[in-house]
Coordinates of C-alpha atoms in Angstrom, one line a residue:
X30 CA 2.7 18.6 -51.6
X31 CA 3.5 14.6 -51.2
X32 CA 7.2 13.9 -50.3
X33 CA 8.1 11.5 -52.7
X34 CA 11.3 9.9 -52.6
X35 CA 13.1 7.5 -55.5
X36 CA 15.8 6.1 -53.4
X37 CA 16.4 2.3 -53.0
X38 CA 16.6 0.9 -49.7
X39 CA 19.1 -1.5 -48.1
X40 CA 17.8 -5.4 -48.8
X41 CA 18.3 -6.3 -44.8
X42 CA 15.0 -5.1 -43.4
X43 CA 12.9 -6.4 -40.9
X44 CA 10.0 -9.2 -41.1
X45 CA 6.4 -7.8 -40.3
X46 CA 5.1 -11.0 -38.5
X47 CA 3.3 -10.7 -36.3
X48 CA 4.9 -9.5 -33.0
X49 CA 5.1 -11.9 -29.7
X50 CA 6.6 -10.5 -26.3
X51 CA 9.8 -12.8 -26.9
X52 CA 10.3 -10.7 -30.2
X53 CA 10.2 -7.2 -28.6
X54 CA 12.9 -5.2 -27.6
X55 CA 14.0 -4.7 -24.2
X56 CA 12.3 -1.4 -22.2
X57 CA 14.0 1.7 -21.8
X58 CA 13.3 4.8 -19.3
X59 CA 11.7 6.5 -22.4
X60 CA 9.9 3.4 -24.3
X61 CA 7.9 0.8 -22.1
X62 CA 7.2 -2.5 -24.3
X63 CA 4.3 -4.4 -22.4
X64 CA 0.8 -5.8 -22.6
X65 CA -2.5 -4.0 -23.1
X66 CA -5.8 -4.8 -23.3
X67 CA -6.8 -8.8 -24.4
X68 CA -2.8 -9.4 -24.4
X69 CA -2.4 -6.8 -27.0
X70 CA 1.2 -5.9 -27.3
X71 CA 1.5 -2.1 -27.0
X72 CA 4.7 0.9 -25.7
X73 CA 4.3 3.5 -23.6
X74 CA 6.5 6.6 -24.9
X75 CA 7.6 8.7 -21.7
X76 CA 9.2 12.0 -21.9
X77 CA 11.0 13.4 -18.9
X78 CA 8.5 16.0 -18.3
X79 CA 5.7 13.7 -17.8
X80 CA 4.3 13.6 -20.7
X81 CA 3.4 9.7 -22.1
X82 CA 2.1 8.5 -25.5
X83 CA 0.6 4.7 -25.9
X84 CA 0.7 3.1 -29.1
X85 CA -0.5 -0.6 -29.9
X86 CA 1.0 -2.8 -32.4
X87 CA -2.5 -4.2 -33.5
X88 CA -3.0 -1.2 -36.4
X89 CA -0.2 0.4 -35.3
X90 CA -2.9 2.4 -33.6
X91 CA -1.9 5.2 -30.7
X92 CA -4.0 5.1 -28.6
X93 CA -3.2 7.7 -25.8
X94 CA -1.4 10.9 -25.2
X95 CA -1.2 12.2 -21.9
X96 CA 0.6 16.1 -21.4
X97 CA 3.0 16.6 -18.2
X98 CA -0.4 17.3 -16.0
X99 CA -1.5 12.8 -16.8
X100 CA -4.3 15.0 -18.8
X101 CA -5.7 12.9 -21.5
X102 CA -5.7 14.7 -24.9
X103 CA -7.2 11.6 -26.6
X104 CA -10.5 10.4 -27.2
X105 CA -11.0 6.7 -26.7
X106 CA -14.6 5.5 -26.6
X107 CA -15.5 3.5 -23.4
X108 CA -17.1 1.2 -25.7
X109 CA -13.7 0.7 -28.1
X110 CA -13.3 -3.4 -29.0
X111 CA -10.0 -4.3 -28.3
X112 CA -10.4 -7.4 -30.1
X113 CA -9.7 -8.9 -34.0
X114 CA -10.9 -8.1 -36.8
X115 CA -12.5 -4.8 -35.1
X116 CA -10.7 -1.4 -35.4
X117 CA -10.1 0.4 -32.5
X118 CA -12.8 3.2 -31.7
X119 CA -11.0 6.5 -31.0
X120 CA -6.9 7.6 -30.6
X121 CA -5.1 7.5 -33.9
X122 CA -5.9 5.1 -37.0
X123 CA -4.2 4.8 -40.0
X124 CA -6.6 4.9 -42.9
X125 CA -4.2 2.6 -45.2
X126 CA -4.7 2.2 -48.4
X127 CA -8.0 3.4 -48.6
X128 CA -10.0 6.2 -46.9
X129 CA -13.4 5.8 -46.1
X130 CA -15.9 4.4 -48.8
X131 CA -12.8 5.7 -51.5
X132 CA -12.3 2.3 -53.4
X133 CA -13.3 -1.5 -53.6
X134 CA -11.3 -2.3 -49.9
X135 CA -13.4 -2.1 -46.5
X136 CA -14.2 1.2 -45.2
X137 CA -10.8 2.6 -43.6
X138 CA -8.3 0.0 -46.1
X139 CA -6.6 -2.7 -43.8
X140 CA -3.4 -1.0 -42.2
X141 CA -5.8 -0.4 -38.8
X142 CA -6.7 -4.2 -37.9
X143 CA -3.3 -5.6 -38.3
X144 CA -0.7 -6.6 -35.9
X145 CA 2.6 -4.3 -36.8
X146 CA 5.6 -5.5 -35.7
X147 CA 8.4 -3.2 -34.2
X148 CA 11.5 -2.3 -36.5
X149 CA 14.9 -2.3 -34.4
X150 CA 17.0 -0.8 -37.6
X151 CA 14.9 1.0 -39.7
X152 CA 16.5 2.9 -42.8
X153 CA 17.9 6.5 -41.3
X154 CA 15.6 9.3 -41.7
X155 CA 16.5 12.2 -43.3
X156 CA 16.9 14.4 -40.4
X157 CA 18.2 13.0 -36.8
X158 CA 16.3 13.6 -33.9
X159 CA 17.1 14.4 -30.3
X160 CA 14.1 12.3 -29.3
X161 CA 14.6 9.4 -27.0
X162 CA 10.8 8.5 -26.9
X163 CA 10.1 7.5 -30.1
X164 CA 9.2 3.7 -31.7
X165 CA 9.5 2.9 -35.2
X166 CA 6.9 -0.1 -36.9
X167 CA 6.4 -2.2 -39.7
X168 CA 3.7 -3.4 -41.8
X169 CA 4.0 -5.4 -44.8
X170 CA 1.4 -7.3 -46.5
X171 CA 0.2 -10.6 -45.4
X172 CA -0.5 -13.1 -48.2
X173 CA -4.5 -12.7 -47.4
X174 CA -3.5 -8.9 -47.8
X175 CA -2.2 -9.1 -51.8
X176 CA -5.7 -11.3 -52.5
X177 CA -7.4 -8.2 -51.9
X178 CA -4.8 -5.5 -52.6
X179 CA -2.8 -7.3 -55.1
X180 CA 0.7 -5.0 -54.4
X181 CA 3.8 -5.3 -52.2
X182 CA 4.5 -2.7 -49.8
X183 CA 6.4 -1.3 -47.0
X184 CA 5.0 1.1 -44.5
X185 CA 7.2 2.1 -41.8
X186 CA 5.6 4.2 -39.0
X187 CA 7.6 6.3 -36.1
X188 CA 5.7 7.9 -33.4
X189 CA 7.7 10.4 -31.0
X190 CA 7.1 11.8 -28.1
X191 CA 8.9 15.8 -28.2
X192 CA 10.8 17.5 -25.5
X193 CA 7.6 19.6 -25.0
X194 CA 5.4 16.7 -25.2
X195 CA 4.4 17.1 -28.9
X196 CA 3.0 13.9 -30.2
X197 CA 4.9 13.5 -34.0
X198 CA 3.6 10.6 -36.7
X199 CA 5.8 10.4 -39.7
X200 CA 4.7 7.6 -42.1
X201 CA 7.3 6.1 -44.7
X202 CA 4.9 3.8 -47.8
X203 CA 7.3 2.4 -49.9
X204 CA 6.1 0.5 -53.1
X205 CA 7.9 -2.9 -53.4
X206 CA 6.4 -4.6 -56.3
X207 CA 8.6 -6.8 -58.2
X208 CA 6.6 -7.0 -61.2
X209 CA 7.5 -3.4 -62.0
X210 CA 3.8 -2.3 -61.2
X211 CA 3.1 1.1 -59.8
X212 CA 0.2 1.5 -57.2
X213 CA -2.2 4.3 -55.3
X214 CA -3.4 5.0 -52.5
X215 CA -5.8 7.2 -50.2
X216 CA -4.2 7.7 -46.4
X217 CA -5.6 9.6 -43.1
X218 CA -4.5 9.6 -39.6
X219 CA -7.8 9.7 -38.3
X220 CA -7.3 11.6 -34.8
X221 CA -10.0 11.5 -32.3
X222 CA -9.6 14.8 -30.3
X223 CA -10.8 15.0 -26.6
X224 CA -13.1 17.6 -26.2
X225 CA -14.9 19.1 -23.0
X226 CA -18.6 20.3 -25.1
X227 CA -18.7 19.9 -28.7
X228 CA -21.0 22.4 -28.9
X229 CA -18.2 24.8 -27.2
X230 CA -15.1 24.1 -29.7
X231 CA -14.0 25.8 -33.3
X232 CA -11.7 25.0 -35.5
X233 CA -9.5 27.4 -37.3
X234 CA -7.5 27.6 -40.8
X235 CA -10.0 25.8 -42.9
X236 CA -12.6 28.9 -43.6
X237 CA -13.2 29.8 -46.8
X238 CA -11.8 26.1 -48.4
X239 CA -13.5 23.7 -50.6
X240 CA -14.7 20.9 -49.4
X241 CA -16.6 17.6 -50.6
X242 CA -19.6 16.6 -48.2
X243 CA -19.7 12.8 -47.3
X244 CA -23.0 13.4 -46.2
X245 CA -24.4 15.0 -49.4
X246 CA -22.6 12.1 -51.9
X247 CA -19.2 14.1 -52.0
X248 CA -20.6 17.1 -53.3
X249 CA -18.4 19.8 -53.6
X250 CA -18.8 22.9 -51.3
X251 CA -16.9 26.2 -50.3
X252 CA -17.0 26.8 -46.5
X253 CA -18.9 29.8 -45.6
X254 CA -17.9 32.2 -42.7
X255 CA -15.0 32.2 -40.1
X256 CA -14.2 29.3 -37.6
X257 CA -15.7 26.1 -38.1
X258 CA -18.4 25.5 -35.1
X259 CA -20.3 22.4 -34.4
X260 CA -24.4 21.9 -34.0
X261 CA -25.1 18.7 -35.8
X262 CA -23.2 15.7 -37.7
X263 CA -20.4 17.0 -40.0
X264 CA -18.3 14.4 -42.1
X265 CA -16.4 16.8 -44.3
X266 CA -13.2 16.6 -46.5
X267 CA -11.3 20.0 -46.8
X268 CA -9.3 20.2 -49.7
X269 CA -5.8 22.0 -50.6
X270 CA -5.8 23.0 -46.6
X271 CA -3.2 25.0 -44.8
X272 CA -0.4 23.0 -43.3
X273 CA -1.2 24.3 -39.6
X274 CA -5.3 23.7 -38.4
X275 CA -5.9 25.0 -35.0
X276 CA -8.7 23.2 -32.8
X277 CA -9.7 25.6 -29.9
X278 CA -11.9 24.4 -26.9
X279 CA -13.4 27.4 -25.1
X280 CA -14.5 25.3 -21.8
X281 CA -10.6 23.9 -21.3
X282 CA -8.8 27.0 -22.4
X283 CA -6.8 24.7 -24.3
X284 CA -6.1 24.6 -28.5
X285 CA -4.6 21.8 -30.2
X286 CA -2.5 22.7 -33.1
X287 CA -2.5 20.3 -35.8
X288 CA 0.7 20.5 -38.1
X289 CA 1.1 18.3 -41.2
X290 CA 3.0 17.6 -44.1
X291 CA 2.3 15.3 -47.3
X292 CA -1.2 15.7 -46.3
X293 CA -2.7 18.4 -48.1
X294 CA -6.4 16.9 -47.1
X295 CA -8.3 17.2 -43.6
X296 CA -11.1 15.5 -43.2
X297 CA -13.5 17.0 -40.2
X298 CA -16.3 14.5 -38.2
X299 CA -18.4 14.2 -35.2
X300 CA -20.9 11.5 -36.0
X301 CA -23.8 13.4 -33.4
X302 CA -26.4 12.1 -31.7
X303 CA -27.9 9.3 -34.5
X304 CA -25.3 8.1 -35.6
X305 CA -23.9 7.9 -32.5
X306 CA -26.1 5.4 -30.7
X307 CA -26.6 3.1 -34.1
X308 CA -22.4 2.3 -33.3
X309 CA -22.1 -0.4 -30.8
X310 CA -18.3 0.7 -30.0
X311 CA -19.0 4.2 -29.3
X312 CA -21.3 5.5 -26.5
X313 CA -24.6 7.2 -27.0
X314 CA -23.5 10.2 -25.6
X315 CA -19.7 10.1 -26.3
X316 CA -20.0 12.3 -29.5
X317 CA -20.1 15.4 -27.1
X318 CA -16.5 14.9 -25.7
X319 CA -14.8 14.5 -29.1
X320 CA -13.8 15.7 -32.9
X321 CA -12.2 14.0 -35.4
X322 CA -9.8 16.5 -37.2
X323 CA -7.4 14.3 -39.5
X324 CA -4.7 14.9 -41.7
X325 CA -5.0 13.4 -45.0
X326 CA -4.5 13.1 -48.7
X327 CA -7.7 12.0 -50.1
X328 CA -8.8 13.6 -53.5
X329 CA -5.6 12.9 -55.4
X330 CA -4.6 9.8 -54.7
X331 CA -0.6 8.9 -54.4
X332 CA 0.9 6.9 -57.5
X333 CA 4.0 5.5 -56.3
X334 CA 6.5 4.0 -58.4
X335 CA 8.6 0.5 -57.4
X336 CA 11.3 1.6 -55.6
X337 CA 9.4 5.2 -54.8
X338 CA 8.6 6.1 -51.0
X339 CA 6.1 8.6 -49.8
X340 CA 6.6 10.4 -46.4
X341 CA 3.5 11.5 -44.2
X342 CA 4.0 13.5 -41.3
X343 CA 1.7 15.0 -38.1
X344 CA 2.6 17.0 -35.5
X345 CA 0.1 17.3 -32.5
X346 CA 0.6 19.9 -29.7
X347 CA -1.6 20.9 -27.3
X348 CA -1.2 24.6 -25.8
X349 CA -3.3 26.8 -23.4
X350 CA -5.5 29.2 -25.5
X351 CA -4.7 32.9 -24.7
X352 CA -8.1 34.8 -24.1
X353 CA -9.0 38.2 -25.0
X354 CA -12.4 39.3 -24.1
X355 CA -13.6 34.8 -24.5
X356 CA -11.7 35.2 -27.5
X357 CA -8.8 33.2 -28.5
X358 CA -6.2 35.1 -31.5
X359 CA -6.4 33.3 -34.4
X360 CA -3.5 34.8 -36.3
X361 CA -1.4 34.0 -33.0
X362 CA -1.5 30.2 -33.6
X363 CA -1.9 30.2 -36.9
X364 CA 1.1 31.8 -38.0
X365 CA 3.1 31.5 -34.4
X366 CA 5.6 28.9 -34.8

């Protein structure tokens, strides 16, 4: 169910221009602000473990997450563009305010190819955290932005590194519009898993679901049999899905567990061989070593109200899968903690 909240906000918030190194904060042992790729600003999130998450400001786009062993859990094409107007190929987008092909915007809405800036003050969350690794962004719309999305917003993103080297995303959409017009809006974090073998993983939690197939003109489907398995290109959109998805990867004994709230979508893609090589910012063979698994709220669109606020939240962990006989136990991860 969406989490939305009719609170006003304090008037003293921070600008979303674009972000220059003399404009960010200063570094800390726990966030690193520094400069990426093509001069890219970006932070590196450390946790004292030895865990690290890297998140640029251009689309506001994480980009890596390392566990305590420097083992990427990511995937980032070796091909990504680093490079305006071009979205980032792999990590984390944010599909803002449009997923996919969903609307009249550019596939993916806008919120992925522009530069964030960081927010020093933001308005308190609800619930304090412990977390010292954490980074909180801004993105408001440009004036090129309301010619082709004619509404004012503020989207506030943290991302947080946890004790245990959980990677959290809570987004914060607030509509702003003065001229007392509501708007909607489709939304996905669009996570790129790293995968050893494709052809070795299975997802579990969305068996049984409906789902509409982008492949077949989002038809609408129920999925067939138990965990999810991959042999060719799948571009589907599970609806009314669990709030915990578990992504298990035989080869590396480990499972991702995908946790999510406001987000009662999850869209699931590999874009296989074809479709792989006709993307010039993905490898030919790439689509092997990853899976797109992303939380998202697709079908119903959010209506927000001026002055309303809706909160989108993901929690990523990656733990080692417990075998029995090749086997991992569903139920264990699931409906474990």
């Amino acid at each position: 169910m969406s989490s939305i909240e009719k609170d006003k906000l304090p008037s003293s918030l921070s600008s979303s221009s674009s972000s220059s190194s003399s404009s960010l904060p200063l570094s800390t042992p726990f966030v690193d602000f520094s400069k990426g790729i093509n001069g890219f600003d970006k932070v590196i999130l450390r946790e004292s473990r030895g865990s690290s998450a890297e998140v640029y400001l251009y689309g506001g786009h994480v980009t890596s997450w390392k566990n305590d062993h420097g083992e990427e859990l990511l995937f980032l094409s070796s091909k990504a563009v680093f490079k305006t107007p071009k979205a980032i190929r792999g990590g984390i987008p944010i599909c803002f305010p449009q997923f996919g092909s969903h609307g009249t915007l550019d596939q993916h809405g806008f919120a992925r190819n522009r530069i964030w800036a960081v927010e020093d003050d933001p308005p308190p969350f609800p619930t304090t955290t412990l977390n010292k690794a954490f980074v909180d962004l801004i993105l408001k719309p440009s004036e090129e932005d309301t010619k082709i999305w004619p509404h004012s917003f503020e989207f506030r993103l943290r991302v947080a590194l946890g004790p245990g080297g959980d990677l959290m995303l809570t987004s914060r959409i607030r509509n702003t519009n003065s001229d007392g017009k509501p708007f909607s809006f489709t939304f996905a974090y669009h996570t790129y898993f790293s995968v050893s073998d494709i052809s070795e993983v299975r997802v579990e939690g969305l068996e049984t679901l409906d789902y509409l197939d982008n492949l077949q003109n989002k038809e609408r489907f129920t999925e067939q049999g138990d965990a999810l398995t991959f042999e060719s290109e799948v571009d589907k959109i599970y609806l009314s899905t669990p709030t915990k998805v578990a992504i298990i990867d035989h080869e590396k004994k480990r499972t991702f567990v995908l946790r999510k709230d406001g987000l009662p979508d999850a869209v699931v893609w590999n874009p296989w061989d074809k479709k792989a090589k006709a993307m010039a910012d993905f490898g030919d063979d790439e689509y092997k070593h990853m899976l797109c698994v992303e939380a998202a709220a697709i079908e119903k669109a959010i209506t927000l109200k001026p002055g309303e606020e809706w909160k989108g939240r993901l929690e990523l962990s990656a733990v080692p899968s417990s075998y029995c006989s090749g086997q991992l136990d569903p139920q264990r991860v699931l409906q474990g903690s």
